[in-house]
XYZ file of C-alpha atoms in Angstrom:
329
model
C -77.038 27.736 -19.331
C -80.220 26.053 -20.092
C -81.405 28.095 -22.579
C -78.012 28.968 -24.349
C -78.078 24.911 -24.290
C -81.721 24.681 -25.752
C -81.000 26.877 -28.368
C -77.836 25.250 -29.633
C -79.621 21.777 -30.295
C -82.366 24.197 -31.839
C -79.822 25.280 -33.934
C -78.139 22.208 -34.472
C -81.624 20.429 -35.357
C -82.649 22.856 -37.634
C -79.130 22.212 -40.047
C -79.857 18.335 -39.998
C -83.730 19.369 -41.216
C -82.599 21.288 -43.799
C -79.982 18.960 -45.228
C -82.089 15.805 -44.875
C -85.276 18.412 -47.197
C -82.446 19.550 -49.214
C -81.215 15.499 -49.869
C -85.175 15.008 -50.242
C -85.791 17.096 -52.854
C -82.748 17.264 -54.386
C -82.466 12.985 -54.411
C -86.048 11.763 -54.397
C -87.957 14.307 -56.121
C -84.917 14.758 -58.678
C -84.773 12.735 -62.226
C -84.127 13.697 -66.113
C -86.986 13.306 -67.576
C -85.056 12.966 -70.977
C -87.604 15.449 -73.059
C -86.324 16.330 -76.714
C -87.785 19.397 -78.853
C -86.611 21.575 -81.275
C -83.391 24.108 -80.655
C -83.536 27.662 -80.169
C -81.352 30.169 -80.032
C -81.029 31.898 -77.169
C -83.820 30.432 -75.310
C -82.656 29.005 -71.766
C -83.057 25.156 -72.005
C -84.632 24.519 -75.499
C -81.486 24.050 -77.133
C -80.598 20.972 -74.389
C -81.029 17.356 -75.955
C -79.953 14.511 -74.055
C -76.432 13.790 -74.469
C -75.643 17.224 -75.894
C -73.313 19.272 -74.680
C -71.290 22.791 -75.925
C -67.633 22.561 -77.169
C -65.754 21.376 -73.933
C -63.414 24.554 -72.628
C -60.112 23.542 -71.191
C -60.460 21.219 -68.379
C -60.379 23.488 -65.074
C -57.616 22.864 -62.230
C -59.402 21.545 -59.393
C -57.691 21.801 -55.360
C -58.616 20.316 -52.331
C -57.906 21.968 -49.410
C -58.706 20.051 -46.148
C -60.500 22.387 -43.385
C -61.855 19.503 -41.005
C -65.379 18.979 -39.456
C -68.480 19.172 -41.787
C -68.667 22.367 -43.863
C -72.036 23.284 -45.048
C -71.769 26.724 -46.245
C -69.343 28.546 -48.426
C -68.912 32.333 -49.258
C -66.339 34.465 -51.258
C -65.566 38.038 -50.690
C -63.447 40.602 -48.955
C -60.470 38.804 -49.999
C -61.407 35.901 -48.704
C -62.923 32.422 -48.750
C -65.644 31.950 -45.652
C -66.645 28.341 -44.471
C -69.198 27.472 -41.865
C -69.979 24.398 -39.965
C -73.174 24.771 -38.461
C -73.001 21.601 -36.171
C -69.548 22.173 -34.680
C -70.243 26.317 -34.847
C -66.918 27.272 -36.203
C -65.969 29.253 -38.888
C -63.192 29.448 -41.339
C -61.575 31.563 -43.613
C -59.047 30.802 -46.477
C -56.817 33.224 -48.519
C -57.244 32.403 -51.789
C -53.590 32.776 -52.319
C -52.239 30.514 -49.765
C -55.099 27.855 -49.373
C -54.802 27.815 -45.861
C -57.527 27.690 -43.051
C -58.037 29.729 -40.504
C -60.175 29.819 -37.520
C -62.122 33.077 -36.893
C -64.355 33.267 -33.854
C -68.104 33.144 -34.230
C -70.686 34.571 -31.685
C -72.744 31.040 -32.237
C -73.476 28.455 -34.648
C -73.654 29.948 -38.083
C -75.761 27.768 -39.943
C -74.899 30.463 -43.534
C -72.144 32.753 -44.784
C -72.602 35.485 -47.308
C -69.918 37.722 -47.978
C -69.749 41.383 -49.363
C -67.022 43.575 -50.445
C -65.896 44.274 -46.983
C -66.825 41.577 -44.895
C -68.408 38.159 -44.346
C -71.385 37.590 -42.814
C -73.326 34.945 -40.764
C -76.964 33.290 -39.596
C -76.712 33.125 -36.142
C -80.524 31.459 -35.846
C -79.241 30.363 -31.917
C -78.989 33.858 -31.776
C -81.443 35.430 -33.545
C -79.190 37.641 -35.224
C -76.701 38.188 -38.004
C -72.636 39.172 -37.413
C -70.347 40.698 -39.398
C -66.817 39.558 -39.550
C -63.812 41.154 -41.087
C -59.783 40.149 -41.442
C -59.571 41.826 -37.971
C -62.092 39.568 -36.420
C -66.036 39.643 -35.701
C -68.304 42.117 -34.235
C -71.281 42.455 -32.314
C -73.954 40.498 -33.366
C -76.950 42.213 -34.840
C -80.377 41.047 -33.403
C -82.904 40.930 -36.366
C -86.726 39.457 -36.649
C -86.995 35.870 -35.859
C -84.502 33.210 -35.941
C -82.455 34.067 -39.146
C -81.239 31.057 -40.847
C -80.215 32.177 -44.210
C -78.218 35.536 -45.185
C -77.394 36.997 -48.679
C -75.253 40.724 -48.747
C -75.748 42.681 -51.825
C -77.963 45.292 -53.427
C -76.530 47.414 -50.931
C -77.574 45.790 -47.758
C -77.443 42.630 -45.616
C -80.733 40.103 -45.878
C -81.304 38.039 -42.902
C -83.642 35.402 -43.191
C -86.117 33.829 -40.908
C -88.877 31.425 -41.780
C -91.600 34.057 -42.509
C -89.423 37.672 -43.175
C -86.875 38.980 -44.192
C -84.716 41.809 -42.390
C -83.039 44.119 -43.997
C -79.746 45.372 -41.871
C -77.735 48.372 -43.385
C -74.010 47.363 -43.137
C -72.345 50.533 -41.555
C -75.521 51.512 -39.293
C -75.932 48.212 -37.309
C -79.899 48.175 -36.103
C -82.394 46.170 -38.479
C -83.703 49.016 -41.121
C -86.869 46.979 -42.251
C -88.291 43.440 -41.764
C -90.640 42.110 -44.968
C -93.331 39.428 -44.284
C -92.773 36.843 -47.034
C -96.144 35.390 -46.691
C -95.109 32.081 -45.957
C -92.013 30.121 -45.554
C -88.828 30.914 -47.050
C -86.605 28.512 -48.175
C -83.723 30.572 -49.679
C -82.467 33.619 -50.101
C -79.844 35.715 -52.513
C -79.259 39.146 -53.536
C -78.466 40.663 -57.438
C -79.674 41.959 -60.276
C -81.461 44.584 -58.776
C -83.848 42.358 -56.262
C -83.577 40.071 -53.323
C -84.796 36.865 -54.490
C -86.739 34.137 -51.996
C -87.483 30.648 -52.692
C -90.733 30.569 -50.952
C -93.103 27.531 -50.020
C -91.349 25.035 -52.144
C -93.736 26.433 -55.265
C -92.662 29.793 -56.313
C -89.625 32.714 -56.293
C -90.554 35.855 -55.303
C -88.380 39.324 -55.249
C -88.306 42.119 -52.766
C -87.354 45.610 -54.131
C -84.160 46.504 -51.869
C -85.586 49.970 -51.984
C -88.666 49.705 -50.671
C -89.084 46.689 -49.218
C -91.679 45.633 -50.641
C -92.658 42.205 -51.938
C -93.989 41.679 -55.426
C -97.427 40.681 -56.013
C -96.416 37.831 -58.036
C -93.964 35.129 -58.136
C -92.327 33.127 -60.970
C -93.721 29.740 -60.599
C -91.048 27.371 -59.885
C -92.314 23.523 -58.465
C -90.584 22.506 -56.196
C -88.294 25.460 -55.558
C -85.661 24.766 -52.924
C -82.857 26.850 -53.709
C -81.836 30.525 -55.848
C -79.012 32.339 -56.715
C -78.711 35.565 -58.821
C -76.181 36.496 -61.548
C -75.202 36.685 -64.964
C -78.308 38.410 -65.823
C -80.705 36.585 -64.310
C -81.868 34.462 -61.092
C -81.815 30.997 -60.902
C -83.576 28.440 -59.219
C -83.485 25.100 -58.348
C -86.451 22.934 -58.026
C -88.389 19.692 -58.379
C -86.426 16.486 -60.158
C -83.653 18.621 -60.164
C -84.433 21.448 -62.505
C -82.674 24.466 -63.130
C -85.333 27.762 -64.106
C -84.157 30.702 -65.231
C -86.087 33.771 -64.309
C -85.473 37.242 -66.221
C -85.182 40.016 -63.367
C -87.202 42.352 -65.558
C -90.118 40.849 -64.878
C -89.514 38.320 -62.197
C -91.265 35.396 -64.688
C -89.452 31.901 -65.920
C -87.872 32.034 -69.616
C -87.237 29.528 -71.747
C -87.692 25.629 -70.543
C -86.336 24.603 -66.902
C -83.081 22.171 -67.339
C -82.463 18.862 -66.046
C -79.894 18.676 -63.692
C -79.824 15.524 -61.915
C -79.258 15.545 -58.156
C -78.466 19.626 -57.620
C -77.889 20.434 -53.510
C -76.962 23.957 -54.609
C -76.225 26.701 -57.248
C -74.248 29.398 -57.486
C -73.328 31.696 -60.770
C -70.351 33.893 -62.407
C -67.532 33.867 -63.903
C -69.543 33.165 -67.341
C -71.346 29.898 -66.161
C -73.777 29.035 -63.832
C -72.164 26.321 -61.828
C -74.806 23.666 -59.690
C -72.902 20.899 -57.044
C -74.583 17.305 -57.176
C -75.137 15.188 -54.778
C -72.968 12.557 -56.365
C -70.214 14.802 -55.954
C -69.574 16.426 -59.287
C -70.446 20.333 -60.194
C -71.645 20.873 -63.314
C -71.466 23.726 -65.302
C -74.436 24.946 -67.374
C -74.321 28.081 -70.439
C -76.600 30.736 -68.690
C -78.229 31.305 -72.597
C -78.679 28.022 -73.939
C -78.608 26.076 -70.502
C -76.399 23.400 -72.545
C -74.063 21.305 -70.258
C -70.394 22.716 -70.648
C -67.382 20.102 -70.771
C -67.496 17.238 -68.309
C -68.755 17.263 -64.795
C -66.092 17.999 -62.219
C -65.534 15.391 -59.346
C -65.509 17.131 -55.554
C -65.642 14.814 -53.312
C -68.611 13.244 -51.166
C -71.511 15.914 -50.055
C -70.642 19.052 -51.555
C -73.384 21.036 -50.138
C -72.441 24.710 -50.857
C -71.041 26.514 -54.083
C -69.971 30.211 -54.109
C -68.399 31.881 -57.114
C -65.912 35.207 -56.439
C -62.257 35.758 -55.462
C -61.500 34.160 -59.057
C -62.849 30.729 -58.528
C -65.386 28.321 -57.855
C -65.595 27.215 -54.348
C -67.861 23.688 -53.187
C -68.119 22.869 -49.401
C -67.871 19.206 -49.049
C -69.738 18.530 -46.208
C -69.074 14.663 -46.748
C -65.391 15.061 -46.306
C -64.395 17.881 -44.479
C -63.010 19.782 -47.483
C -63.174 22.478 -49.763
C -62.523 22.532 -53.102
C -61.419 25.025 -55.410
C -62.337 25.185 -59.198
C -60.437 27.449 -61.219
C -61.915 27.621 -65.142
């Protein structure tokens, strides 16, 4: 019982660290520093002037849907909307339909949720493994290298996380297929557009080919870096004084000019839009070619720490109010 208990605090310290560098960076470090320059077409961030902004869409129908505790990550998939509270170590899911919680069993404390076509699945770092979870409830946990703290599912695989590697676990076989040394610490993690994408060192975003394995020589130079996400053609990444970068999967480099974004904890994209949560509890939503600001930001309550797009909406974890909300363009 001592060690189950030791590794829980681990587990439990480890989510207030990365909240209080994810607050750092995304709060101190973070600022607009209110550049002008000439427009151009379809070049990521050059046609942004302060104050500008594209024609405003139809305001979106937001929802709040209480879920209790202090979510912290957020995942759509499988039919399903999949919530995690790391400290408490409980799990949720919601139907999209009926908005309603419900409590699904977790081997430990999850401290992320990705979610596939056919399943959720969670960082079990207490654990040091990754489990899968379906509508008929969870399943053995999958031991993987390290102390996986971050998961991303797609590009046909599952991508557990530790600090230095990443391990690659085939969904249907069970056993880790391949572990990749990231060459220093990894910050975050997603998987699209052909590559896994890392936020590695604070400094940089490097791919892995989900074929092979194998890491690319270089990285796209992002300061800063804290946080990625991949889709709608590209990856982004979030990084110092709150800057949004877009980087062109072809050849894994930055295009156009980075975007001011204020106070970003998080980033997620689809559905047209590349959507970041602030930590003055708005989401904005940003044109993935001209990185202009669309409409007005969205209020979603205090905290909202995680942002998933899929299951035909926008989905923020406030962690600040034990809520989730539901954006619906």
């Amino acid at each position: 019982m001592t060690g189950e208990r030791a590794w829980i605090g681990a587990a439990a310290f480890a989510a207030l660290v990365l909240v209080a560098a994810v607050l750092a960076i995304a709060g101190v470090l973070s600022g607009d520093d209110g550049g002008g320059g000439d427009a151009a077409e379809d070049d990521f961030g050059l046609t942004v002037r302060t104050g500008q902004q594209a024609a405003p869409p139809d305001r979106p129908a937001v929802k709040r849907i209480r879920v209790g505790g202090r979510p912290d990550a957020i995942a759509a998939g499988a039919g399903y909307v999949w919530v995690t509270d790391s400290f408490a170590g409980t799990l949720r899911r919601i139907k999209p339909g009926s908005e309603r919680p419900v409590d699904v069993q977790a081997s430990g404390f999850p401290t992320d949720v990705s979610a596939d076509a056919g399943a959720a699945w969670l960082a079990l770092p207490d654990r040091g493994a990754v489990q899968r979870v379906t509508v008929t409830g969870p399943e053995e946990p999958v031991r993987t290298m390290g102390f996986p703290f971050q998961v991303a599912a797609g590009e046909k695989a599952v991508w557990a996380m530790a600090q230095k590697a990443v391990s690659r676990v085939d969904p249907g076989a069970g056993p880790v297929a391949a572990s990749t040394p990231l060459g220093g610490n990894g910050a975050a993690i997603a998987a699209g557009e052909g590559w896994v994408w890392v936020a590695r060192g604070n400094r940089e975003v490097v791919r892995i080919d989900p074929d092979s394995g194998e890491l690319a020589r270089q990285g796209a130079q992002v300061p800063g870096a804290f946080n990625v996400t991949a889709g709608e053609s590209a990856a982004w990444a979030l990084g110092i004084r709150g800057r949004l970068t877009r980087i062109d999967p072809g050849t894994g480099e930055p295009t156009g000019d980075p975007v001011p974004t204020g106070q970003p904890l998080d980033v997620a994209a689809g559905l047209g839009s590349v959507w970041v949560a602030s930590a003055n509890g708005t989401v904005i939503r940003i044109d993935p070619d001209t990185g202009s600001e669309v409409g007005m930001p969205i209020e979603v309550g205090r905290l909202p720490q995680s942002i998933a797009v899929g299951e035909g909406a926008v989905w923020v974890a406030a962690a600040g109010e034990g809520a989730v909300y539901k954006i619906t363009p």
